[in-house]
Coordinates of C-alpha atoms in Angstrom, one line a residue:
X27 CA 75.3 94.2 112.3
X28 CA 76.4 97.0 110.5
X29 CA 79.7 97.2 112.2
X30 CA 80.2 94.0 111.4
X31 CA 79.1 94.5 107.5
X32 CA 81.9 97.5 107.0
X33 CA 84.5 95.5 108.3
X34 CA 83.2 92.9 106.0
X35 CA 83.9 95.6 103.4
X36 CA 87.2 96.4 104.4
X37 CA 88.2 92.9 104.3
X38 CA 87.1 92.3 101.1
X39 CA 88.2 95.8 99.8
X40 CA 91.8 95.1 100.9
X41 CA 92.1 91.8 98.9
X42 CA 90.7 93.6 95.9
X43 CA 92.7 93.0 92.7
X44 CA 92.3 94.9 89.5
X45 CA 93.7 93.3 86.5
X46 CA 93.2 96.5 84.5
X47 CA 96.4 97.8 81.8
X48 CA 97.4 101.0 82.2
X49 CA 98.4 102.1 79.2
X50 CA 101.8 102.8 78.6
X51 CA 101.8 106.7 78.0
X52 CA 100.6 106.9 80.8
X53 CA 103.4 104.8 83.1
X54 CA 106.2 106.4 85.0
X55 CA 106.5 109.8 87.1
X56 CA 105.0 112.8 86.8
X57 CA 105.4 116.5 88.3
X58 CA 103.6 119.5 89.1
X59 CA 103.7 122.8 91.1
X60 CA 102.3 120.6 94.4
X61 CA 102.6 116.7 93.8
X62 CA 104.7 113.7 92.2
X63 CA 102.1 111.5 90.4
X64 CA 103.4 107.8 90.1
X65 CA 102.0 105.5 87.8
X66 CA 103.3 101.7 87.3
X67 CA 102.0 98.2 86.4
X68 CA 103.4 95.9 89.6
X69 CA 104.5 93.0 89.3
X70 CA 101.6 91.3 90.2
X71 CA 100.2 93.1 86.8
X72 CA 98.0 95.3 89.3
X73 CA 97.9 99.1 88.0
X74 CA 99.0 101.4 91.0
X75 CA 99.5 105.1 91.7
X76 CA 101.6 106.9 94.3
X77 CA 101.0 110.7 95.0
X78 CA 103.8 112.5 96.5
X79 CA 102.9 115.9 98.1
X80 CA 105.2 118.8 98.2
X81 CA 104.3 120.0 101.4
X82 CA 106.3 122.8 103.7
X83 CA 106.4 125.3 100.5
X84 CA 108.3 122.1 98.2
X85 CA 110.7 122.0 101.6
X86 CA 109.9 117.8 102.6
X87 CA 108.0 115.6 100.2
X88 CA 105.5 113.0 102.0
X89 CA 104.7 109.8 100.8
X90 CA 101.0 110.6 101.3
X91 CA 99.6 107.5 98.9
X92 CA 100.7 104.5 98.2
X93 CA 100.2 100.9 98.4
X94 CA 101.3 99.0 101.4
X95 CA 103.6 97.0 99.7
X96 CA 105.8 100.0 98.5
X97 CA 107.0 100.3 102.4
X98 CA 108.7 97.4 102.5
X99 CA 110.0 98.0 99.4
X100 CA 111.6 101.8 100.7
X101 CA 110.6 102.2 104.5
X102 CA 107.9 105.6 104.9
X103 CA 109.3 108.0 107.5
X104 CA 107.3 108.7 110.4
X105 CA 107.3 112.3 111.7
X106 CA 104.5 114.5 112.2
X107 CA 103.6 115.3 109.0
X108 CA 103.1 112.1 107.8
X109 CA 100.4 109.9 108.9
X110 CA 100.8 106.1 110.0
X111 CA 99.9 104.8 107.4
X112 CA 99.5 106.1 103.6
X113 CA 96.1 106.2 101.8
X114 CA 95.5 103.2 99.3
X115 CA 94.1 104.4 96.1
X116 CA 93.1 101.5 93.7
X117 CA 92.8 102.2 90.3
X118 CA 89.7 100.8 88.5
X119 CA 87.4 101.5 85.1
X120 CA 90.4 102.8 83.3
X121 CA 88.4 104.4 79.7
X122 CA 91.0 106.0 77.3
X123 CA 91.3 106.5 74.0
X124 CA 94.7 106.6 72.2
X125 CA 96.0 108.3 69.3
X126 CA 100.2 108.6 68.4
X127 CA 100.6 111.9 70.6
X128 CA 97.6 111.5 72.7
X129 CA 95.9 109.7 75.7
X130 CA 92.6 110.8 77.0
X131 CA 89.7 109.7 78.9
X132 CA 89.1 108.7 82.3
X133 CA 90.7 106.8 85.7
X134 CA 87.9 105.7 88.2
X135 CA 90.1 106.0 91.5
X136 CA 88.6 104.5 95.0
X137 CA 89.9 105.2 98.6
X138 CA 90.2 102.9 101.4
X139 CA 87.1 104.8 103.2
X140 CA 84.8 104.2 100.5
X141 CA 85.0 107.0 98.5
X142 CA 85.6 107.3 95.1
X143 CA 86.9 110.0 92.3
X144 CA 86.5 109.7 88.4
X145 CA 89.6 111.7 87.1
X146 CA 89.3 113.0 83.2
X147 CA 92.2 113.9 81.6
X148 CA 94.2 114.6 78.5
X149 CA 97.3 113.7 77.7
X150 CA 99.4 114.9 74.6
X151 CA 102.7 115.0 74.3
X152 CA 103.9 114.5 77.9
X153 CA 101.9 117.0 79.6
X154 CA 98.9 116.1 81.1
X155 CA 95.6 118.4 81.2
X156 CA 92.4 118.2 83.2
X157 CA 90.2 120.3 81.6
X158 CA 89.6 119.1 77.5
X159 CA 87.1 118.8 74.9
X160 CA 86.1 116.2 72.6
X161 CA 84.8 116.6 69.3
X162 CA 80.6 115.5 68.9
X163 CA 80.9 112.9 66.2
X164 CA 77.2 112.2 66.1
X165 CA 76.3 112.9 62.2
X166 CA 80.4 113.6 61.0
X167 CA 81.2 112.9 57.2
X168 CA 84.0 111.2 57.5
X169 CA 85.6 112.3 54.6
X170 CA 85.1 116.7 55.2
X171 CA 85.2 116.2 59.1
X172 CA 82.4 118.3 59.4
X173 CA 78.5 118.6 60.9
X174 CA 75.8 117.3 58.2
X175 CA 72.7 119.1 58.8
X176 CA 69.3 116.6 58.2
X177 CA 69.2 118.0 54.6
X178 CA 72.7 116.2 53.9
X179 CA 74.3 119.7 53.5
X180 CA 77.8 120.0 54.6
X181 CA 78.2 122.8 57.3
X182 CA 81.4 124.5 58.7
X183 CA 81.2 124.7 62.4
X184 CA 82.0 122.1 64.2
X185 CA 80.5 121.1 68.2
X186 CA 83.4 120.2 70.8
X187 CA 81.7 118.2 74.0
X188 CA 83.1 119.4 77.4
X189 CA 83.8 117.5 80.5
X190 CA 83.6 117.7 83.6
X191 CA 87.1 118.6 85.4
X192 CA 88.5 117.7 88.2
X193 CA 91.1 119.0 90.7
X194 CA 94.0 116.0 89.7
X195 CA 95.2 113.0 91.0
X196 CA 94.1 113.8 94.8
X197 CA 93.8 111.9 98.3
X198 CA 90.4 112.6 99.2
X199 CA 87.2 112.9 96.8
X200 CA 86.0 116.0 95.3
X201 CA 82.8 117.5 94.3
X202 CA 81.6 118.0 90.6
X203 CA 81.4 120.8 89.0
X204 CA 78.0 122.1 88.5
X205 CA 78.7 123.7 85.3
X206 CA 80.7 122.8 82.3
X207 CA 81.4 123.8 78.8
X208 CA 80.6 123.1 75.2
X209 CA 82.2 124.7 72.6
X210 CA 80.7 125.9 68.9
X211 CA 84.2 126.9 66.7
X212 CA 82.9 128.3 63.2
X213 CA 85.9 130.0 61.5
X214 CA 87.2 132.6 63.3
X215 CA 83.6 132.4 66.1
X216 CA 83.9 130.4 68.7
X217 CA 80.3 130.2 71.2
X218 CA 80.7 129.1 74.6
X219 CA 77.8 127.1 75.8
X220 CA 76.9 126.8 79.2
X221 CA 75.6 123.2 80.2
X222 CA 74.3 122.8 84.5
X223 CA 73.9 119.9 86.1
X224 CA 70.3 118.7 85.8
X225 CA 68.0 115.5 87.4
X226 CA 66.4 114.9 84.5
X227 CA 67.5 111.4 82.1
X228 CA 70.3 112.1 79.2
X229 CA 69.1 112.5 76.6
X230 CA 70.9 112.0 73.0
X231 CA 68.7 114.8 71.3
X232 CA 69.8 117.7 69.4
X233 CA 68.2 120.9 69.8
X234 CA 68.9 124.7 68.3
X235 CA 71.5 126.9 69.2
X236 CA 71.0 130.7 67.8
X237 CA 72.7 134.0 67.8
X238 CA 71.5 136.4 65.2
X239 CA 71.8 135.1 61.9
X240 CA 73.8 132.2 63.4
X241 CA 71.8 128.9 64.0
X242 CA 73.7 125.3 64.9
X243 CA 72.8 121.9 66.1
X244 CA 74.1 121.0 69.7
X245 CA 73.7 118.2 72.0
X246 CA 70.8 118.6 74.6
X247 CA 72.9 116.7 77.4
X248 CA 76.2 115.7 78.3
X249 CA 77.5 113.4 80.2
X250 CA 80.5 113.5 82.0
X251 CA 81.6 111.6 85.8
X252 CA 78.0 109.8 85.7
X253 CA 76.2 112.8 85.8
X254 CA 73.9 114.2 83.8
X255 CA 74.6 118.3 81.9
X256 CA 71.5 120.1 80.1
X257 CA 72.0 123.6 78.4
X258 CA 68.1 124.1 78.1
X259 CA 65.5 123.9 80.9
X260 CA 62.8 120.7 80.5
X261 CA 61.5 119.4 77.0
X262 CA 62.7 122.8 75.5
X263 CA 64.5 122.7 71.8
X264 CA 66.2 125.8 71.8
X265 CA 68.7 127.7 74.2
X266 CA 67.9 130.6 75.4
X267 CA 69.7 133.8 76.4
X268 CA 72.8 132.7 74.0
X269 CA 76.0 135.2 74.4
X270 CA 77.7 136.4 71.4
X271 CA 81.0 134.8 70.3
X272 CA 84.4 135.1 71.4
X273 CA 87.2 135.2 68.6
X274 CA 89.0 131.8 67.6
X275 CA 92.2 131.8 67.1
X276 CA 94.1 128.6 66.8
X277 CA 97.5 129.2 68.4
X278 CA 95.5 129.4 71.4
X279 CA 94.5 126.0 72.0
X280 CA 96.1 122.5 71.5
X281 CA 95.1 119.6 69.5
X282 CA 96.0 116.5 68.9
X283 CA 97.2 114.6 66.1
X284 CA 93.3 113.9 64.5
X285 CA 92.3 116.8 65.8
X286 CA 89.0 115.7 67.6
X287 CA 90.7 116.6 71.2
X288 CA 92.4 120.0 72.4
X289 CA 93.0 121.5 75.2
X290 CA 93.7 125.7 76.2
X291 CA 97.2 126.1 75.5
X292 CA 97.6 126.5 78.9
X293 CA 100.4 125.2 81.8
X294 CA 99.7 121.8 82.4
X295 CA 98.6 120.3 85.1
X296 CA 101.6 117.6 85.1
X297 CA 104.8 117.2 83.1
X298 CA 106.4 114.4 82.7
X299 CA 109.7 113.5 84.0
X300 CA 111.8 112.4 80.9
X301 CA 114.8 110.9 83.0
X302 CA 113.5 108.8 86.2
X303 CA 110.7 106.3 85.0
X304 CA 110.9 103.9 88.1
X305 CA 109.8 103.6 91.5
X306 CA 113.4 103.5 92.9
X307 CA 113.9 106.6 90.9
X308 CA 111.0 108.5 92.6
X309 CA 112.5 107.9 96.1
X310 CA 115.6 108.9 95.2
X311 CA 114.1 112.4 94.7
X312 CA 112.4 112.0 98.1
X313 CA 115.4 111.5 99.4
X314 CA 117.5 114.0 98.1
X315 CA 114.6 116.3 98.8
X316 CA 113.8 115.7 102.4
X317 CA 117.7 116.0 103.1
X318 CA 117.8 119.5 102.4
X319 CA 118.4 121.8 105.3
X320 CA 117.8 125.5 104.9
X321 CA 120.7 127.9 106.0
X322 CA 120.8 129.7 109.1
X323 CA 119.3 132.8 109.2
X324 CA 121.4 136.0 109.5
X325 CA 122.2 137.6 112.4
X326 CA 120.2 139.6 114.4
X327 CA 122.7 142.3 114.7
X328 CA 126.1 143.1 112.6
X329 CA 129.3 142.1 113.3
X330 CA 131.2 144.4 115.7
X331 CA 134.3 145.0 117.2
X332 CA 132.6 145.7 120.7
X333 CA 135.1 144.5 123.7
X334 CA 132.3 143.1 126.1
X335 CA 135.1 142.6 129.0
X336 CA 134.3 139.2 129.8
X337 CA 136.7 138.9 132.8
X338 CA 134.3 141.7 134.7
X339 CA 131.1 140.3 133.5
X340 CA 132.8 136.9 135.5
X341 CA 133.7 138.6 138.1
X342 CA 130.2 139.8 138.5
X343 CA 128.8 136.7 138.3
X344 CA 130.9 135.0 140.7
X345 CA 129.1 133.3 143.6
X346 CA 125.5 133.9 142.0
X347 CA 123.9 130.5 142.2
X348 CA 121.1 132.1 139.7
X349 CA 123.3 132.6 136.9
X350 CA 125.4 130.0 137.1
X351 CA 122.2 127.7 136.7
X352 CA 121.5 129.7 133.7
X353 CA 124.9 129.5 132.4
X354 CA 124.7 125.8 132.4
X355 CA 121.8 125.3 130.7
X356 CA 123.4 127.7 128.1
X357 CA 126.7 125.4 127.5
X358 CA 124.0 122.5 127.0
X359 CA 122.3 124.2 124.5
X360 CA 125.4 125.4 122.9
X361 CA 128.9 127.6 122.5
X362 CA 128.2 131.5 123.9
X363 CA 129.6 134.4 122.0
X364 CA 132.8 134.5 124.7
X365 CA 133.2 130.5 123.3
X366 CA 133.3 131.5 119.7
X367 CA 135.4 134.6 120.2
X368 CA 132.7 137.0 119.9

């Protein structure tokens, strides 16, 4: 019975089709230190990804995920690297939001085993970043941008939510982290708060966050991936053991265009590639890649002008059944020294 339920699954899985947009920042090819990311709309209006891996030290690139259709569009090579067949990921739940430099928010991704990812991200200006924060809008005056305390005075600091990252655009599921940031920037102060995973229900309370002389309102809980972050232990109001500030300085940190989302001015996890937008464009890179050959490595010993007297070492070896078995095998694997003039 349960046998038969999985391959139900599969069944049903493999006819899945998700009529979700990707949104066009997002759509073409993208690069880091380990991967191609591919993302397109097919033709059947179905988002897809392809993950390239750079694998042999960037040497061959393998076609690790994809959709089946993609190999009879450019036939997968089969060595032993690559597997039979490549990993399906679907693309589902596809929450962004979108400003004129930036993209952010989240791609649900599901494997053909089951398994499943939620991949956050940040995208600004044609880099993409995994690790971002997102400004707590809760009680914001539109007009100053800033924090209103419950006695409708304007404060300065302002409360930046975390979430939680992920490794990228990967093959195989990952675990959560089980502890991610908030961030308290006041002037030229900026508190790191440490929220931990936690059983108990979100909650969408605010509670007290004091150094010193410095008090601010934060968020109890976050949310991030379906799963539940607390930066005080059970009904408490106030965190405890609080660190003092590190120093803000602006040039270390990107934001975008309304400033509610930055990033650490970091290298970023994917770049995109300006030129080749199109699937046909990302195998011709695999191709030009994997048809790379390294050079020969150099010679064991110098060059010499040693005469090795090849008419005595034949003369030697005349009659010896032994060596002229081992000659043979020689000419079949190739040319000797004597052949090259050596």
């Amino acid at each position: 019975m349960k046998k038969s339920l999985i391959f139900l699954y599969l069944i049903l899985l493999s006819t899945m089709v998700f009529t979700e947009t990707l949104p066009s920042k997002l759509l073409g090819i993208w690069e880091s230190k380990d991967r191609y990311v591919f993302f397109e709309q097919n033709d059947e209006n179905e988002p897809q990804i392809v993950v390239v891996l750079k694998e042999y030290y960037g040497w061959y690139l393998d076609r690790v995920a994809e959709p089946a259709s993609y190999n009879e569009k450019e036939p997968r090579t089969r060595n032993i690297p690559t597997p039979r067949n490549a990993e399906h990921i679907y693309i589902q739940n596809i929450d962004t939001k979108e400003t004129a430099s930036s993209l952010y928010g989240s791609l649900d991704l599901k494997y053909s085993n089951w398994q499943k990812n939620q991949i956050p991200f940040f995208l600004l200006d044609d880099s993409i970043y995994l690790k971002y924060f997102v400004l707590d809008e809760r009680e914001t005056d539109e007009t100053t941008g800033s924090l209103e305390t419950s006695e409708n005075q304007n404060v300065s600091y302002k409360f930046y939510r975390g979430i939680a990252p992920s490794k990228g655009f990967m093959i195989s599921p990952q675990n959560l982290p089980k502890n991610i940031t908030g961030y308290i920037i006041d002037g030229e102060k900026l508190y790191d708060v440490r929220y931990w995973q936690t059983d108990m229900d979100y909650s969408t309370d605010y509670i007290t966050f004091q150094y010193k002389d410095d008090s601010y309102t934060i968020p109890k809980h976050l949310r991030s991936c379906e799963t539940n972050y607390s930066c005080v232990s059970g009904r408490s109001k106030k965190v405890r053991n609080t660190v003092k500030p590190f120093g803000y300085k602006e040039e270390d940190y990107l934001f975008n265009d309304n400033q509610k989302v930055f990033t650490k001015n970091e290298e970023p996890y994917l770049k995109r590639l300006a030129d080749r937008s199109t699937f046909e464009d990302l195998m011709t890179l695999v191709k030009a890649a994997n048809a790379r050959r390294k050079p020969d490595p150099p010679a064991l010993f110098p060059e010499s002008n040693l005469d090795w007297h090849w008419d005595l070492i034949d003369l030697l070896e005349k009659n010896n059944e032994i060596i002229q078995q081992v000659r043979a095998r020689q000419k079949a694997f190739g040319p000797r020294g004597r052949d090259i003039g050596k």
